[in-house]
């Protein structure tokens, strides 16, 4: 099957083993941000924007970090928007968790994949394991979609009256020797979904790609994923198609998801960063699925934006609700946009 989270176990392991460098950099950034946040509180700044690179005075740094302080102080109200949501790549390890989180939150979900019987089996298994509430199962429908062979019009027909589309597709790690897999699936297949969503006139499209898609494509350790037949390049093609489509969108670039298990959320808190901020870090699939559910329920918090997500210990990342985590997206110094 197609699974955005299984591009390559070898490369994911390399990303994880190298992520200590990324984590140390994030810790330094976090320490700097905490110092700037303290300055904000000390000086009582009331206006400002994200901190940028270069030499600035203490008062200037305090003022520019006002927005960050305000987000830390006040909770974001959950919009609770209900949208019938089409999830393509629903049979993958990330996709099935997205389906569960959406259904458990009360959203009506259409699962799309190559095999309806496989999707039905996965949903039943999630119920038996307690990952999906038994009552929530009634919120789920099934349809057949093959992003490699189906036309945008065919996929549009499968989307039907759904108001949101979530793309969690990607080349499976079992196909590591399939040299054209990333091009066919992560690139062309995801672009077909974008075209179909535009034809369907949906209100929101969410695309999950990977850390390193974009300006950090050749930075380590995230850039190691490109050894898998240029997968980050092809994911970027899909991102660009979504951005230029005119659809309201949210792009989520998670860190390495190969090793963290579902209970990772109990020891590590999710944190969001602006696009092209990070080149290393890890996060669990469950945390990413929870974030996707929050994005669907709170579309205004991340409309027309790209966020990069990792999870860190409470020392560096406070425990927040997912809407709060979105609202508190960190603008790393020197990164604008």
Short mmCIF file of C-alpha atoms in Angstrom, two decimals:
data_model
loop_
_atom_site.label_atom_id
_atom_site.label_comp_id
_atom_site.label_asym_id
_atom_site.label_seq_id
_atom_site.Cartn_x
_atom_site.Cartn_y
_atom_site.Cartn_z
CA UNK A 1 0.00 0.00 0.00
CA UNK A 2 0.88 3.67 -0.18
CA UNK A 3 2.16 5.12 3.09
CA UNK A 4 3.65 8.57 3.57
CA UNK A 5 5.42 7.44 6.74
CA UNK A 6 7.40 4.50 5.37
CA UNK A 7 9.70 6.00 2.75
CA UNK A 8 12.68 3.99 3.99
CA UNK A 9 13.41 2.35 7.31
CA UNK A 10 17.15 2.63 6.66
CA UNK A 11 16.99 6.32 5.86
CA UNK A 12 14.58 7.04 8.70
CA UNK A 13 16.99 5.32 11.08
CA UNK A 14 19.80 7.47 9.72
CA UNK A 15 17.66 10.54 10.24
CA UNK A 16 16.94 9.48 13.82
CA UNK A 17 20.54 8.70 14.65
CA UNK A 18 21.66 12.03 13.23
CA UNK A 19 18.88 14.03 14.86
CA UNK A 20 20.93 14.65 18.01
CA UNK A 21 22.61 17.41 16.05
CA UNK A 22 19.23 18.82 15.07
CA UNK A 23 17.93 18.50 18.62
CA UNK A 24 20.90 20.34 20.08
CA UNK A 25 20.33 23.15 17.61
CA UNK A 26 16.66 23.28 18.50
CA UNK A 27 17.55 23.35 22.21
CA UNK A 28 19.82 26.34 21.59
CA UNK A 29 17.07 28.06 19.60
CA UNK A 30 14.61 27.29 22.36
CA UNK A 31 16.91 28.68 25.04
CA UNK A 32 17.36 31.86 23.01
CA UNK A 33 13.61 32.14 22.58
CA UNK A 34 13.01 31.64 26.30
CA UNK A 35 15.50 34.41 27.07
CA UNK A 36 13.78 36.69 24.57
CA UNK A 37 10.40 35.77 26.03
CA UNK A 38 11.63 36.76 29.50
CA UNK A 39 12.77 40.07 28.07
CA UNK A 40 9.30 40.61 26.67
CA UNK A 41 7.69 40.05 30.05
CA UNK A 42 10.27 42.25 31.80
CA UNK A 43 9.86 45.22 29.50
CA UNK A 44 6.09 44.85 29.02
CA UNK A 45 6.28 45.05 25.23
CA UNK A 46 2.91 45.33 23.50
CA UNK A 47 3.80 45.26 19.81
CA UNK A 48 6.25 43.45 17.59
CA UNK A 49 6.98 40.58 15.25
CA UNK A 50 9.22 37.53 14.95
CA UNK A 51 12.90 37.87 15.83
CA UNK A 52 15.12 38.09 12.74
CA UNK A 53 18.84 37.58 12.22
CA UNK A 54 21.32 40.33 13.03
CA UNK A 55 22.28 42.49 15.93
CA UNK A 56 19.35 44.15 17.71
CA UNK A 57 19.00 45.80 21.07
CA UNK A 58 17.43 44.13 24.10
CA UNK A 59 14.39 46.41 23.83
CA UNK A 60 13.99 45.62 20.12
CA UNK A 61 14.17 41.88 20.81
CA UNK A 62 11.63 42.25 23.59
CA UNK A 63 9.21 44.10 21.32
CA UNK A 64 9.62 41.70 18.41
CA UNK A 65 8.80 38.72 20.58
CA UNK A 66 5.53 40.08 21.90
CA UNK A 67 3.35 37.77 19.81
CA UNK A 68 5.12 34.73 21.19
CA UNK A 69 4.52 35.85 24.79
CA UNK A 70 0.85 36.49 24.13
CA UNK A 71 0.34 33.02 22.70
CA UNK A 72 2.01 31.44 25.72
CA UNK A 73 -0.25 33.39 28.04
CA UNK A 74 -3.66 32.89 26.43
CA UNK A 75 -5.38 29.72 25.32
CA UNK A 76 -6.77 29.45 21.81
CA UNK A 77 -10.47 28.72 21.51
CA UNK A 78 -11.12 25.52 19.57
CA UNK A 79 -13.28 26.42 16.58
CA UNK A 80 -14.83 22.95 16.48
CA UNK A 81 -15.52 23.11 12.73
CA UNK A 82 -17.17 19.94 11.40
CA UNK A 83 -16.10 18.98 7.89
CA UNK A 84 -16.68 15.74 6.06
CA UNK A 85 -13.07 14.77 5.36
CA UNK A 86 -11.57 12.65 2.60
CA UNK A 87 -8.37 10.87 3.70
CA UNK A 88 -6.23 9.39 0.94
CA UNK A 89 -3.48 7.04 2.06
CA UNK A 90 -5.77 5.88 4.86
CA UNK A 91 -4.26 2.39 5.05
CA UNK A 92 -0.79 3.64 6.01
CA UNK A 93 0.51 3.83 9.54
CA UNK A 94 -0.02 7.58 9.65
CA UNK A 95 -3.19 7.56 7.56
CA UNK A 96 -5.03 5.13 9.82
CA UNK A 97 -4.17 7.22 12.87
CA UNK A 98 -5.48 10.31 11.11
CA UNK A 99 -8.74 8.49 10.39
CA UNK A 100 -9.07 7.49 14.05
CA UNK A 101 -8.36 10.98 15.39
CA UNK A 102 -10.80 12.61 12.99
CA UNK A 103 -13.58 10.10 13.67
CA UNK A 104 -13.02 10.21 17.44
CA UNK A 105 -13.35 14.00 17.31
CA UNK A 106 -16.74 13.69 15.65
CA UNK A 107 -15.74 14.30 12.03
CA UNK A 108 -17.33 12.30 9.24
CA UNK A 109 -14.50 10.54 7.37
CA UNK A 110 -14.18 8.94 3.94
CA UNK A 111 -11.22 6.50 3.84
CA UNK A 112 -9.62 6.20 0.42
CA UNK A 113 -7.16 3.52 -0.65
CA UNK A 114 -6.51 0.79 -3.17
CA UNK A 115 -8.46 -1.85 -1.25
CA UNK A 116 -11.73 -1.21 0.57
CA UNK A 117 -11.56 -4.59 2.29
CA UNK A 118 -8.12 -3.72 3.68
CA UNK A 119 -9.40 -0.36 4.93
CA UNK A 120 -12.40 -2.02 6.60
CA UNK A 121 -10.09 -4.54 8.26
CA UNK A 122 -7.85 -1.76 9.58
CA UNK A 123 -10.80 0.12 11.03
CA UNK A 124 -12.13 -3.00 12.75
CA UNK A 125 -8.66 -3.67 14.16
CA UNK A 126 -8.43 -0.12 15.52
CA UNK A 127 -11.76 -0.61 17.28
CA UNK A 128 -10.64 -3.90 18.84
CA UNK A 129 -7.38 -2.28 20.00
CA UNK A 130 -9.21 0.68 21.54
CA UNK A 131 -7.65 3.24 19.20
CA UNK A 132 -11.01 4.01 17.61
CA UNK A 133 -14.18 4.45 19.63
CA UNK A 134 -16.79 1.88 18.67
CA UNK A 135 -19.41 4.59 18.15
CA UNK A 136 -16.97 6.55 15.95
CA UNK A 137 -16.82 3.66 13.49
CA UNK A 138 -20.23 4.75 12.20
CA UNK A 139 -18.62 8.05 11.11
CA UNK A 140 -16.40 6.27 8.58
CA UNK A 141 -17.08 5.45 4.93
CA UNK A 142 -14.84 3.73 2.39
CA UNK A 143 -13.93 4.23 -1.26
CA UNK A 144 -11.38 2.91 -3.73
CA UNK A 145 -8.70 5.27 -5.05
CA UNK A 146 -5.39 4.54 -6.75
CA UNK A 147 -3.43 7.78 -7.09
CA UNK A 148 -1.03 6.17 -9.58
CA UNK A 149 -3.66 5.20 -12.14
CA UNK A 150 -6.87 7.12 -11.39
CA UNK A 151 -7.49 10.40 -13.20
CA UNK A 152 -8.12 13.63 -11.26
CA UNK A 153 -11.76 13.44 -12.41
CA UNK A 154 -12.09 9.91 -11.03
CA UNK A 155 -10.58 10.96 -7.70
CA UNK A 156 -12.84 14.02 -7.71
CA UNK A 157 -15.86 11.70 -8.00
CA UNK A 158 -14.57 9.73 -4.99
CA UNK A 159 -14.20 12.95 -2.98
CA UNK A 160 -17.88 13.64 -3.59
CA UNK A 161 -19.32 16.12 -1.10
CA UNK A 162 -16.33 16.14 1.27
CA UNK A 163 -15.31 19.63 2.32
CA UNK A 164 -11.74 18.78 3.37
CA UNK A 165 -9.07 16.54 1.86
CA UNK A 166 -6.10 15.06 3.72
CA UNK A 167 -3.25 13.58 1.68
CA UNK A 168 -1.10 11.11 3.64
CA UNK A 169 0.34 9.24 0.67
CA UNK A 170 3.94 8.25 0.10
CA UNK A 171 6.08 5.45 -1.28
CA UNK A 172 6.23 2.40 1.00
CA UNK A 173 9.59 1.42 2.50
CA UNK A 174 9.11 -2.09 1.10
CA UNK A 175 9.56 -0.55 -2.34
CA UNK A 176 13.00 0.90 -1.64
CA UNK A 177 14.33 -0.54 -4.90
CA UNK A 178 11.50 0.99 -6.91
CA UNK A 179 13.51 3.86 -8.39
CA UNK A 180 10.47 5.66 -9.79
CA UNK A 181 8.18 5.19 -6.78
CA UNK A 182 8.75 8.66 -5.26
CA UNK A 183 8.17 10.28 -8.64
CA UNK A 184 4.96 8.32 -9.32
CA UNK A 185 3.46 8.49 -5.83
CA UNK A 186 4.95 11.32 -3.73
CA UNK A 187 5.05 13.56 -6.79
CA UNK A 188 2.61 12.74 -9.58
CA UNK A 189 0.12 10.88 -7.37
CA UNK A 190 -0.10 13.67 -4.80
CA UNK A 191 -0.47 16.23 -7.59
CA UNK A 192 -3.44 14.27 -8.98
CA UNK A 193 -5.07 14.52 -5.55
CA UNK A 194 -4.52 18.29 -5.57
CA UNK A 195 -6.09 18.56 -9.02
CA UNK A 196 -9.02 16.41 -7.90
CA UNK A 197 -9.55 18.51 -4.78
CA UNK A 198 -9.63 21.64 -6.93
CA UNK A 199 -12.17 20.06 -9.27
CA UNK A 200 -14.27 19.11 -6.26
CA UNK A 201 -14.09 22.65 -4.89
CA UNK A 202 -13.17 21.60 -1.36
CA UNK A 203 -12.80 24.20 1.39
CA UNK A 204 -9.45 22.97 2.73
CA UNK A 205 -6.66 20.60 1.75
CA UNK A 206 -4.08 19.25 4.19
CA UNK A 207 -0.90 17.65 2.82
CA UNK A 208 1.63 15.74 4.94
CA UNK A 209 5.13 15.64 3.45
CA UNK A 210 8.38 15.48 5.44
CA UNK A 211 10.96 17.56 7.24
CA UNK A 212 13.55 18.66 4.70
CA UNK A 213 11.06 19.34 1.91
CA UNK A 214 11.97 22.84 0.78
CA UNK A 215 15.03 24.96 1.49
CA UNK A 216 16.46 22.37 3.92
CA UNK A 217 16.40 19.65 1.25
CA UNK A 218 20.18 19.36 1.24
CA UNK A 219 20.75 19.97 4.96
CA UNK A 220 21.65 17.12 7.29
CA UNK A 221 20.19 15.01 8.66
CA UNK A 222 16.84 15.55 6.91
CA UNK A 223 18.46 15.67 3.48
CA UNK A 224 19.44 12.02 3.82
CA UNK A 225 15.90 11.12 2.78
CA UNK A 226 16.71 12.35 -0.70
CA UNK A 227 18.90 9.28 -1.12
CA UNK A 228 15.58 7.48 -1.54
CA UNK A 229 15.36 8.38 -5.22
CA UNK A 230 14.89 12.10 -4.65
CA UNK A 231 11.76 11.70 -2.53
CA UNK A 232 12.02 15.19 -0.99
CA UNK A 233 12.27 16.75 -4.44
CA UNK A 234 9.07 14.98 -5.51
CA UNK A 235 7.26 15.89 -2.30
CA UNK A 236 8.21 19.51 -2.99
CA UNK A 237 6.66 19.24 -6.45
CA UNK A 238 3.40 18.23 -4.77
CA UNK A 239 3.66 21.05 -2.23
CA UNK A 240 4.19 23.58 -5.00
CA UNK A 241 1.17 22.25 -6.90
CA UNK A 242 -0.98 22.68 -3.80
CA UNK A 243 0.27 26.20 -3.07
CA UNK A 244 -0.36 27.31 -6.67
CA UNK A 245 -3.77 25.59 -6.91
CA UNK A 246 -5.68 28.40 -5.24
CA UNK A 247 -7.12 25.98 -2.67
CA UNK A 248 -7.01 26.93 1.02
CA UNK A 249 -4.24 24.66 2.28
CA UNK A 250 -2.10 23.51 5.18
CA UNK A 251 1.19 21.67 4.63
CA UNK A 252 2.61 19.67 7.53
CA UNK A 253 6.25 18.55 7.47
CA UNK A 254 6.86 16.08 10.32
CA UNK A 255 10.25 15.00 11.60
CA UNK A 256 11.30 11.35 11.63
CA UNK A 257 8.42 9.07 12.65
CA UNK A 258 10.06 5.67 12.34
CA UNK A 259 11.05 5.09 15.98
CA UNK A 260 8.68 7.09 18.26
CA UNK A 261 5.70 4.98 19.34
CA UNK A 262 2.19 6.20 20.18
CA UNK A 263 3.10 6.71 23.85
CA UNK A 264 5.84 9.18 22.84
CA UNK A 265 3.30 11.97 23.42
CA UNK A 266 3.37 11.28 27.17
CA UNK A 267 7.06 12.19 27.44
CA UNK A 268 7.53 14.59 24.52
CA UNK A 269 5.40 17.56 23.52
CA UNK A 270 4.71 18.55 19.94
CA UNK A 271 5.98 21.90 18.75
CA UNK A 272 5.36 23.70 15.46
CA UNK A 273 7.91 25.72 13.52
CA UNK A 274 7.58 27.89 10.43
CA UNK A 275 8.56 26.48 7.04
CA UNK A 276 12.24 25.78 6.35
CA UNK A 277 13.25 26.14 10.00
CA UNK A 278 14.45 22.64 10.88
CA UNK A 279 16.66 19.93 9.46
CA UNK A 280 16.32 17.30 12.22
CA UNK A 281 14.05 15.98 14.94
CA UNK A 282 11.49 13.26 15.60
CA UNK A 283 7.77 13.04 16.35
CA UNK A 284 5.24 10.21 16.67
CA UNK A 285 2.61 9.42 14.08
CA UNK A 286 -0.08 9.77 16.72
CA UNK A 287 1.01 13.32 17.49
CA UNK A 288 0.97 14.22 13.80
CA UNK A 289 -2.49 12.65 13.45
CA UNK A 290 -3.74 14.69 16.41
CA UNK A 291 -2.35 17.82 14.76
CA UNK A 292 -4.08 16.99 11.47
CA UNK A 293 -7.38 16.61 13.33
CA UNK A 294 -6.83 20.01 14.97
CA UNK A 295 -6.06 21.57 11.58
CA UNK A 296 -9.31 20.23 10.12
CA UNK A 297 -11.31 21.44 13.13
CA UNK A 298 -9.55 24.82 13.26
CA UNK A 299 -8.89 25.79 9.63
CA UNK A 300 -8.27 29.47 10.33
CA UNK A 301 -5.26 28.71 12.56
CA UNK A 302 -3.16 27.34 9.72
CA UNK A 303 -4.82 28.56 6.52
CA UNK A 304 -2.38 28.85 3.62
CA UNK A 305 0.62 27.93 5.72
CA UNK A 306 3.35 25.31 6.07
CA UNK A 307 4.41 24.07 9.50
CA UNK A 308 7.24 21.78 10.51
CA UNK A 309 6.66 19.62 13.57
CA UNK A 310 8.86 17.76 16.02
CA UNK A 311 8.41 16.65 19.62
CA UNK A 312 10.65 17.58 22.52
CA UNK A 313 10.81 17.02 26.26
CA UNK A 314 8.81 19.40 28.49
CA UNK A 315 12.03 21.28 29.32
CA UNK A 316 12.04 22.64 25.77
CA UNK A 317 8.43 22.32 24.62
CA UNK A 318 5.45 23.12 26.88
CA UNK A 319 2.45 20.83 26.98
CA UNK A 320 -0.24 22.50 24.87
CA UNK A 321 -3.47 21.58 23.16
CA UNK A 322 -3.00 21.09 19.43
CA UNK A 323 -4.79 24.38 18.57
CA UNK A 324 -2.46 26.17 20.99
CA UNK A 325 0.55 24.47 19.42
CA UNK A 326 -0.56 25.71 16.00
CA UNK A 327 -1.10 29.23 17.25
CA UNK A 328 2.31 29.19 18.95
CA UNK A 329 4.22 28.25 15.79
CA UNK A 330 7.81 29.34 16.30
CA UNK A 331 9.44 31.72 13.85
CA UNK A 332 13.11 30.76 14.00
CA UNK A 333 15.58 33.63 13.94
CA UNK A 334 16.59 34.60 10.44
CA UNK A 335 13.66 32.81 8.81
CA UNK A 336 10.96 35.03 7.42
CA UNK A 337 7.64 34.05 5.85
#
